[in-house]
Short mmCIF file of C-alpha atoms in Angstrom, two decimals:
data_model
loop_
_atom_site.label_atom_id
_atom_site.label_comp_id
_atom_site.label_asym_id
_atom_site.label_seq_id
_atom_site.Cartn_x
_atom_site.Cartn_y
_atom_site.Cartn_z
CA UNK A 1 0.00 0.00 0.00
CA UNK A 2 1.27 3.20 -0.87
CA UNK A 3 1.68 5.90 1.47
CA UNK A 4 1.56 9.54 1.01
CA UNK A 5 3.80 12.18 2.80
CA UNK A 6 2.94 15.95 2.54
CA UNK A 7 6.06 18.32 3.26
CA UNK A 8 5.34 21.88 4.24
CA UNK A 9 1.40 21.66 3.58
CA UNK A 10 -1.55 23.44 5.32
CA UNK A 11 0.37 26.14 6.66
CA UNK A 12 -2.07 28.82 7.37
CA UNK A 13 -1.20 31.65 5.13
CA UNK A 14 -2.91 34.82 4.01
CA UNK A 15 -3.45 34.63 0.37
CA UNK A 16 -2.70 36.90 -2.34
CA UNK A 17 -5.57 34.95 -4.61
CA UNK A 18 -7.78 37.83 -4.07
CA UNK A 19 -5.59 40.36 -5.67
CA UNK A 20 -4.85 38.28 -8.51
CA UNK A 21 -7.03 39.50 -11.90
CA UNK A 22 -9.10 36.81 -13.37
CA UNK A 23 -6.97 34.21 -15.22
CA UNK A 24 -7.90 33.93 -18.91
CA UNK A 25 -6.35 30.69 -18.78
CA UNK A 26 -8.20 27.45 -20.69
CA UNK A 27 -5.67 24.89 -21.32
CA UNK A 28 -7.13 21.61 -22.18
CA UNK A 29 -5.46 17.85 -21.08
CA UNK A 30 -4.93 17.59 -24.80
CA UNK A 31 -2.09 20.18 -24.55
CA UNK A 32 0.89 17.76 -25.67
CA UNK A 33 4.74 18.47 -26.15
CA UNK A 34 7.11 15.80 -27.94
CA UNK A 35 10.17 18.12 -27.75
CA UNK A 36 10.25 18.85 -23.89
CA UNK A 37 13.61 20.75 -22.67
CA UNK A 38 15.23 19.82 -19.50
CA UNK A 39 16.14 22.84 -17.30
CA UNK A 40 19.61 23.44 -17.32
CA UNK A 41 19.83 22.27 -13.40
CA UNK A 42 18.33 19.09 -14.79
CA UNK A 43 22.37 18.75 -16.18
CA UNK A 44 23.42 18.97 -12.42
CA UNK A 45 25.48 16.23 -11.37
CA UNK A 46 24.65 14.42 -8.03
CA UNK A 47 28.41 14.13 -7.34
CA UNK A 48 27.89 18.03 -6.66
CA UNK A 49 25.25 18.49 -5.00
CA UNK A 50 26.41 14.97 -2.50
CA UNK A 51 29.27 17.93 -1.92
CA UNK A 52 27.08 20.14 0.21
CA UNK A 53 27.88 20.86 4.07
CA UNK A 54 24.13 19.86 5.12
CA UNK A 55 24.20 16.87 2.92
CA UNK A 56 27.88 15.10 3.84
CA UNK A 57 27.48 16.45 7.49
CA UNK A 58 23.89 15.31 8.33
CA UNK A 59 22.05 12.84 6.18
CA UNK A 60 22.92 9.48 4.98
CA UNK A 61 21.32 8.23 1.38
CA UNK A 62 18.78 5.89 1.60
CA UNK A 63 18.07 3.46 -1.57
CA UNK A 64 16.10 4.84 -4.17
CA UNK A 65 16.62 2.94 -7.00
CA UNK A 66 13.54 1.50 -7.65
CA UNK A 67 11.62 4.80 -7.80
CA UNK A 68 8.23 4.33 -9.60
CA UNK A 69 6.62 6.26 -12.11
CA UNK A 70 2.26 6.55 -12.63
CA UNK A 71 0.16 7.04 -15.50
CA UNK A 72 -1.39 10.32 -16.51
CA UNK A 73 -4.56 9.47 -14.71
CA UNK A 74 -2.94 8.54 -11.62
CA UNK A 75 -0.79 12.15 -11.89
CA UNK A 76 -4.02 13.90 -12.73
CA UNK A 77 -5.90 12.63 -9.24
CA UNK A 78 -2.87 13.15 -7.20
CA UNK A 79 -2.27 16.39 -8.12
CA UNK A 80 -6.48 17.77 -8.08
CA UNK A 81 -5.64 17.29 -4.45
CA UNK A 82 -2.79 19.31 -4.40
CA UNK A 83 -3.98 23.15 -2.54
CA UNK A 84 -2.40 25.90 -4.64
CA UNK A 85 -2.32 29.08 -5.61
CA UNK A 86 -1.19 29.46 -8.53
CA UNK A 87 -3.33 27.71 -10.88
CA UNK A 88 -1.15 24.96 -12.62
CA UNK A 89 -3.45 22.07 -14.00
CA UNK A 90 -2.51 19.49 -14.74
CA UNK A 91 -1.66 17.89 -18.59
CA UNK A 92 0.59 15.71 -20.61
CA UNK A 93 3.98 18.13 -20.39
CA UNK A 94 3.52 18.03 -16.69
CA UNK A 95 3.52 14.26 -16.88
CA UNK A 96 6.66 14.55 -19.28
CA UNK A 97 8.76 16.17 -16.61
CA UNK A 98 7.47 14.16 -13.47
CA UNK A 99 8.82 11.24 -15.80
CA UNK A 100 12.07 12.70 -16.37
CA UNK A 101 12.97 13.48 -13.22
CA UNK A 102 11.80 10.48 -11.81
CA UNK A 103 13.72 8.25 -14.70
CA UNK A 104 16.79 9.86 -15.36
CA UNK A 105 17.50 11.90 -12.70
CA UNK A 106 16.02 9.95 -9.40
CA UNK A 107 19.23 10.24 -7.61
CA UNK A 108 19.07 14.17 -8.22
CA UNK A 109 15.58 14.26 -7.07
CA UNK A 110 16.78 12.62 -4.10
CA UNK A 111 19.41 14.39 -3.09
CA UNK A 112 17.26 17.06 -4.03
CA UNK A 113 14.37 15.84 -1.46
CA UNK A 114 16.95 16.12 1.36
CA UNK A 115 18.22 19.57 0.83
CA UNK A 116 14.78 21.15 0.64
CA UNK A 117 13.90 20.02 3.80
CA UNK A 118 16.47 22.37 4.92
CA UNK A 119 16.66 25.17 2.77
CA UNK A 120 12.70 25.11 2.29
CA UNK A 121 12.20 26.53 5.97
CA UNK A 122 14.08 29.60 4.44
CA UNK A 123 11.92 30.09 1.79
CA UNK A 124 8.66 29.30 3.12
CA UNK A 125 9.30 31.73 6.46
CA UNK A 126 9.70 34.25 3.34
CA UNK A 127 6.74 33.51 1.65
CA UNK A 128 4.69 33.32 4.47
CA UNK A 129 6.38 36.70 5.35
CA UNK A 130 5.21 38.67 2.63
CA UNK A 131 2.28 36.69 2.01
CA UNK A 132 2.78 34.72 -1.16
CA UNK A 133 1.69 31.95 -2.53
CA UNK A 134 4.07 28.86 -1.32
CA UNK A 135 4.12 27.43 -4.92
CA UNK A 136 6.94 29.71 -5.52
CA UNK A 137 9.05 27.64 -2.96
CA UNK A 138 9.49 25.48 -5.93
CA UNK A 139 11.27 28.04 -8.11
CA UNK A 140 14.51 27.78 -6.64
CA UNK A 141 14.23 24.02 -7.18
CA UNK A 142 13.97 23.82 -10.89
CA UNK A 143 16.71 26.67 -10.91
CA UNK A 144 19.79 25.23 -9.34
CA UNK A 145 18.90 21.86 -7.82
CA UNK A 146 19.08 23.71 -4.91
CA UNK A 147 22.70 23.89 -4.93
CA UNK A 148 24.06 27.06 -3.25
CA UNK A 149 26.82 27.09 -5.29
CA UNK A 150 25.04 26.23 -8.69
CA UNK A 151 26.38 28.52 -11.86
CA UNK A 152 24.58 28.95 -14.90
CA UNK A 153 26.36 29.25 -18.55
CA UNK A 154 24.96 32.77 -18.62
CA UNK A 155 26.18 33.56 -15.27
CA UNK A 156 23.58 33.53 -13.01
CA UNK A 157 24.43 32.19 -9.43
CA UNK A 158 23.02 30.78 -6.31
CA UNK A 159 19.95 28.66 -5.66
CA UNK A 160 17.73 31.37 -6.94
CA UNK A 161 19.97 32.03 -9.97
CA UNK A 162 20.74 35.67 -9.93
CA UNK A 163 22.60 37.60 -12.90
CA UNK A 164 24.83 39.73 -11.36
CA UNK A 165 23.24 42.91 -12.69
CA UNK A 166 20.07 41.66 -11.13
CA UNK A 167 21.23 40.77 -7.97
CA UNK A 168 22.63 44.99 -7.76
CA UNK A 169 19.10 46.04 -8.72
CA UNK A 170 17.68 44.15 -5.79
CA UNK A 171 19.92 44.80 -2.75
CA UNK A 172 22.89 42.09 -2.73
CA UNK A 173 26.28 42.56 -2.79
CA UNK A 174 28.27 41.32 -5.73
CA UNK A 175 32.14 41.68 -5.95
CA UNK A 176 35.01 39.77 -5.98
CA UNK A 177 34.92 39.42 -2.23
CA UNK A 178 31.27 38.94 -1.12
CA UNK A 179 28.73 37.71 -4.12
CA UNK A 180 25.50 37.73 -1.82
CA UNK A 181 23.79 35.77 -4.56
CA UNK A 182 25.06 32.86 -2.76
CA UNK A 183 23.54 33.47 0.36
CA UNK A 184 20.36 31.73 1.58
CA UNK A 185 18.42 33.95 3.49
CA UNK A 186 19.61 37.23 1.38
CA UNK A 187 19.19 36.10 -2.08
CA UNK A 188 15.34 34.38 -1.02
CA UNK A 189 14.73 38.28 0.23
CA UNK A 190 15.82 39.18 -3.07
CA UNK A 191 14.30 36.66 -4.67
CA UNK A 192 10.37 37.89 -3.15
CA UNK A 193 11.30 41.56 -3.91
CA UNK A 194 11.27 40.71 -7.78
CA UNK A 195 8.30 38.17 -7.35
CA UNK A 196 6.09 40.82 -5.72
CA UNK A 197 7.38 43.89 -7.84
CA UNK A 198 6.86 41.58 -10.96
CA UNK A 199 3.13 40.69 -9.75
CA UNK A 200 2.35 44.05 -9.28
CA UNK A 201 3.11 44.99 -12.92
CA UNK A 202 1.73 41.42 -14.05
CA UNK A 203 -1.85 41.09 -12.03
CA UNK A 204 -0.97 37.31 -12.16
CA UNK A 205 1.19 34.52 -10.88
CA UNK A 206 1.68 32.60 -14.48
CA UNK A 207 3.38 35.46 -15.79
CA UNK A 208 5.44 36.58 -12.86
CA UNK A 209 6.44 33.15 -12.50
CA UNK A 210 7.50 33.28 -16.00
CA UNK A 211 9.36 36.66 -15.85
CA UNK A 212 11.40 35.03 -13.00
CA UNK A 213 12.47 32.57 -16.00
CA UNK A 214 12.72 34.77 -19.06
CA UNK A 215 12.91 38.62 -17.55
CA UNK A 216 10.17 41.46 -16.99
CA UNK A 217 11.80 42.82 -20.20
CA UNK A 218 10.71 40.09 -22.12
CA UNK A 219 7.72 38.85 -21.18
CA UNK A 220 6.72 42.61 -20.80
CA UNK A 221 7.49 42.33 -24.75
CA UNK A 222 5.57 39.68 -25.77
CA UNK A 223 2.22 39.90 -23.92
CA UNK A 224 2.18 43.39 -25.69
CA UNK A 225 3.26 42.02 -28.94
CA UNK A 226 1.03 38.93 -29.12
CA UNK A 227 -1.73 40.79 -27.69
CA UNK A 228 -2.30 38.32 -24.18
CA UNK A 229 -2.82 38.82 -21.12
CA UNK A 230 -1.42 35.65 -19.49
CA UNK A 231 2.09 33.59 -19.80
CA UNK A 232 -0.06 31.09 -20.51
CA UNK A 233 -1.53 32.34 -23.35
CA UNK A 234 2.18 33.42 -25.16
CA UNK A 235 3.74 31.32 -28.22
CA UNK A 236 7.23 31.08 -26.71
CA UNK A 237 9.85 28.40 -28.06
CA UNK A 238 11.63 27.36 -25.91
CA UNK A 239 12.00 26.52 -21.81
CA UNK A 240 9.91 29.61 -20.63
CA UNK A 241 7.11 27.94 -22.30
CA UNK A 242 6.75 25.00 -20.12
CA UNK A 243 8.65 26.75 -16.85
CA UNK A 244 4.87 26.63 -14.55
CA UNK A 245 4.89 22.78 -16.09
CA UNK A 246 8.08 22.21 -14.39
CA UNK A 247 7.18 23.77 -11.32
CA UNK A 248 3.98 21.76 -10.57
CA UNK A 249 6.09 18.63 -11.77
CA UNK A 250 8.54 19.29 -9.01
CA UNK A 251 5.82 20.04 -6.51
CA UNK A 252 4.29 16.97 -6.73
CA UNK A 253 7.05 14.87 -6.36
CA UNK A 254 8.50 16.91 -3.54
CA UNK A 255 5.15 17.05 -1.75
CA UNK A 256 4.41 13.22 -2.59
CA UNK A 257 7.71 11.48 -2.31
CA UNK A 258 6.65 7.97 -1.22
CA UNK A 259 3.89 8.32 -3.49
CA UNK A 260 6.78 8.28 -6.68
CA UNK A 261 8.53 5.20 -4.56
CA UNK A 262 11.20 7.02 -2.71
CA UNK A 263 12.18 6.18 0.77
CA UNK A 264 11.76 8.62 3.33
CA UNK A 265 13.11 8.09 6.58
CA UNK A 266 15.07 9.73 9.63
CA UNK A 267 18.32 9.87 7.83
CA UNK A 268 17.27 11.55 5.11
CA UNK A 269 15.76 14.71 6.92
CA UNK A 270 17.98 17.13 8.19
CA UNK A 271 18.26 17.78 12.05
CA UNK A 272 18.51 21.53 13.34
CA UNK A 273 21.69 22.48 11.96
CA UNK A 274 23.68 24.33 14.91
CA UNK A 275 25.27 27.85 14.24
CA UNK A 276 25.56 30.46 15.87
CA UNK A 277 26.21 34.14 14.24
CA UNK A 278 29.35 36.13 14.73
CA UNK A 279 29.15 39.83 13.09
CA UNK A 280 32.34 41.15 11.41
CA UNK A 281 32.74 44.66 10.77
CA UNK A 282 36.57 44.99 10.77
CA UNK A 283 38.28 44.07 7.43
CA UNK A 284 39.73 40.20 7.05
CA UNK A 285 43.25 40.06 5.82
CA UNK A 286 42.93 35.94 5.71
CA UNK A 287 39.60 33.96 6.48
CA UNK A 288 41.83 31.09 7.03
CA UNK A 289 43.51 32.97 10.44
CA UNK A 290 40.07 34.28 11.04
CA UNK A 291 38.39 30.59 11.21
CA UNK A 292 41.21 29.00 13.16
CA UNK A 293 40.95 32.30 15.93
CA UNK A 294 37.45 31.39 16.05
CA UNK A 295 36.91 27.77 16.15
CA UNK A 296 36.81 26.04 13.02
CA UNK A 297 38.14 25.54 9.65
CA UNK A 298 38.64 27.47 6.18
CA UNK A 299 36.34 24.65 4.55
CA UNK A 300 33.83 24.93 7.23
CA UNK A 301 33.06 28.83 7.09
CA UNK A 302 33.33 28.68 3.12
CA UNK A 303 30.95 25.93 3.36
CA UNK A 304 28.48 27.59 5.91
CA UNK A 305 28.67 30.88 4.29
CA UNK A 306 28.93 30.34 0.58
CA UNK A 307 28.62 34.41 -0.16
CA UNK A 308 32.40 34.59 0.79
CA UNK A 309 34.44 34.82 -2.15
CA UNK A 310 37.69 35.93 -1.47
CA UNK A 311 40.27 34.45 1.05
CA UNK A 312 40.24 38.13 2.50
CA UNK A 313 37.49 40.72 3.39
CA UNK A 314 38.81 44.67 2.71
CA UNK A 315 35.25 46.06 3.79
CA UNK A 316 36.64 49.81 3.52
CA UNK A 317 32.81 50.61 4.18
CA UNK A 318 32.58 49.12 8.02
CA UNK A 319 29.77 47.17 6.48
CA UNK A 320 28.53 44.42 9.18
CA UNK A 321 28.04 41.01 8.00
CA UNK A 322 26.82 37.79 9.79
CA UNK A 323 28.68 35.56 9.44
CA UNK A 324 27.58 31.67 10.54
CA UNK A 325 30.12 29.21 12.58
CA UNK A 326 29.37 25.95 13.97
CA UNK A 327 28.28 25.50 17.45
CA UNK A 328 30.33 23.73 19.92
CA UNK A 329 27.90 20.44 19.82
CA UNK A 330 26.77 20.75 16.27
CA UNK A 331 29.10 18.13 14.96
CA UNK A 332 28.46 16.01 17.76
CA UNK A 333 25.13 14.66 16.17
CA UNK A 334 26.24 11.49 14.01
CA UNK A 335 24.63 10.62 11.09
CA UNK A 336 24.17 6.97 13.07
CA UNK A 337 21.41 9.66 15.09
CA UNK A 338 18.11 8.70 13.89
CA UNK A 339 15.86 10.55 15.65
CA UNK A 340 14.60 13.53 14.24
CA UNK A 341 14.70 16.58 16.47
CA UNK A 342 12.36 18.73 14.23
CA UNK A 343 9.41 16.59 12.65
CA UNK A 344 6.62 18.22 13.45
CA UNK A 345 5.88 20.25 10.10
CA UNK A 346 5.95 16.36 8.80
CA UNK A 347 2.35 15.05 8.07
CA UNK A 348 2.58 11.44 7.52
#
């Protein structure tokens, strides 16, 4: 019997539903796509991700290789029952991409699984924040593989995927010594500035959701060239076309992991990762010296605090920055630790 596990569902959150316009959108379960592009983080290699702090430090890999796949009608119920906001139905591209992920890439999706359950409490506390719909906790996911250090060919960086010149237009710091792309907490801020500024100019999520993928500038351009009103309702050939597709794919498998086969157990959630913050406001001559003076190692503070660039820190501005160090007894917690000291948000 298969058993269904909801992560991060029925928090109570105010909506933004009643602000949206009316959605124009009528796409029928006809809608079908032969030529379906994987995202470029679909190319990420598992080797990578396996690299991460949270991942070597506190989870263990369970077996996933018999990961199972449904048929459309099977996707179609599970995912009526999904609550959202943004309105994503289902139809055969979304059924395209649960399959990919779930046939090439399973061992992504898994590692995948794990690191959301850590770096999803970021972006749901900023969702919930500013009120917005917690769909777009998914966005990050099908933009990096929700690796912190992820790079795209065109430069963008982080998990949310920021070009530099982006980033600068909505408050992070990008130089050769602090590229605040890379941070968590700072770039998800970011990341809800654009989403809400974009909705405001938009009316709607399908075509904010699309600007995060394409640009305001040209989406902007095309609903006033083709005459629409909706993302949904633009010819566009090529990834942008089928980027809310992607997003519900991911959901459901994210939100429904035993459902697609995979094994979910103790070792694969995270436990409460133990930091404490340490502000610097003096410039760094050598992060190395610094880390040593203050308990830990060069790889450790690089690895906690991915935003740091540069071996040294001039910071001619007195500019504070919080920086994250291990505490005392975080590494005491073994992997060999099964219990899970933060399960509640869990509904099994």
């Amino acid at each position: 019997m298969i058993r269904h596990i909801c992560i991060m569902i029925g928090l109570g959150v105010a909506s933004l539903s009643a602000m949206a316009a009316p959605s124009i959108l009528d796409i029928k379960h006809s809608i079908t796509d032969n030529n379906i592009i994987a995202p470029e983080s679909f190319e990420t290699k598992t080797r990578e991700l396996e690299q991460n702090f949270y991942l070597k430090t506190y989870t263990e890999q369970s077996d996933n290789s018999a990961v199972t796949t449904g048929t459309a009608k099977e996707y179609e119920d599970l995912l009526s029952r999904l609550p959202t906001e943004i309105e994503m139905p289902y139809n055969a591209i979304v059924g395209k991409f649960i399959d990919m992920y779930l046939g090439k890439r399973r061992n992504l999706v898994a590692d995948m699984l794990a690191l959301h359950n850590y770096y999803g409490k970021i972006f749901l506390e900023e969702l919930i924040k500013e009120k917005m719909p917690l769909e777009l906790q998914y966005l990050p996911v099908i933009e990096s593989a929700l690796n912190p250090n992820a790079v795209s060919r065109a430069g963008a960086a982080g998990l949310w995927q920021f070009m530099p010149a982006t980033g600068k237009e909505y408050g992070l710091e990008v130089n050769d010594y602090v590229d605040e792309r890379y941070h968590p907490e700072k770039s998800t801020e970011a990341a809800c500035r654009y989403l809400k500024n974009a909705y405001r100019k938009y009316g709607n999520w399908e075509s904010t959701a699309a600007s995060y993928n394409a640009g305001m500038g040209r989406i902007s351009r095309e609903l006033d060239s083709q005459g629409a009103e909706s993302a949904y309702d633009l010819f566009l050939n090529d990834q942008t076309s089928r980027y809310i597709f992607r997003l519900l794919a991911m959901k459901s498998i994210l939100e429904h992991p035993n459902y697609f086969g995979y094994t979910v157990d103790a070792s694969q959630f995270y436990y409460p990762i133990a930091t404490v913050d340490e502000e610097v406001s003096e410039p760094v001559e050598d992060w190395q010296t610094w880390a040593s003076d203050h308990g830990t190692n060069y790889l450790t503070l690089r690895e906690l605090n991915p935003w740091i660039r540069a071996k040294s820190l001039p910071n001619k501005s007195g500019k504070t920055y919080i920086v994250k160090l291990p505490a005392k007894d975080a590494m005491l917690r073994s992997k060999q630790d099964k219990k899970i000291y933060n399960h509640n948000w869990i509904a099994k």
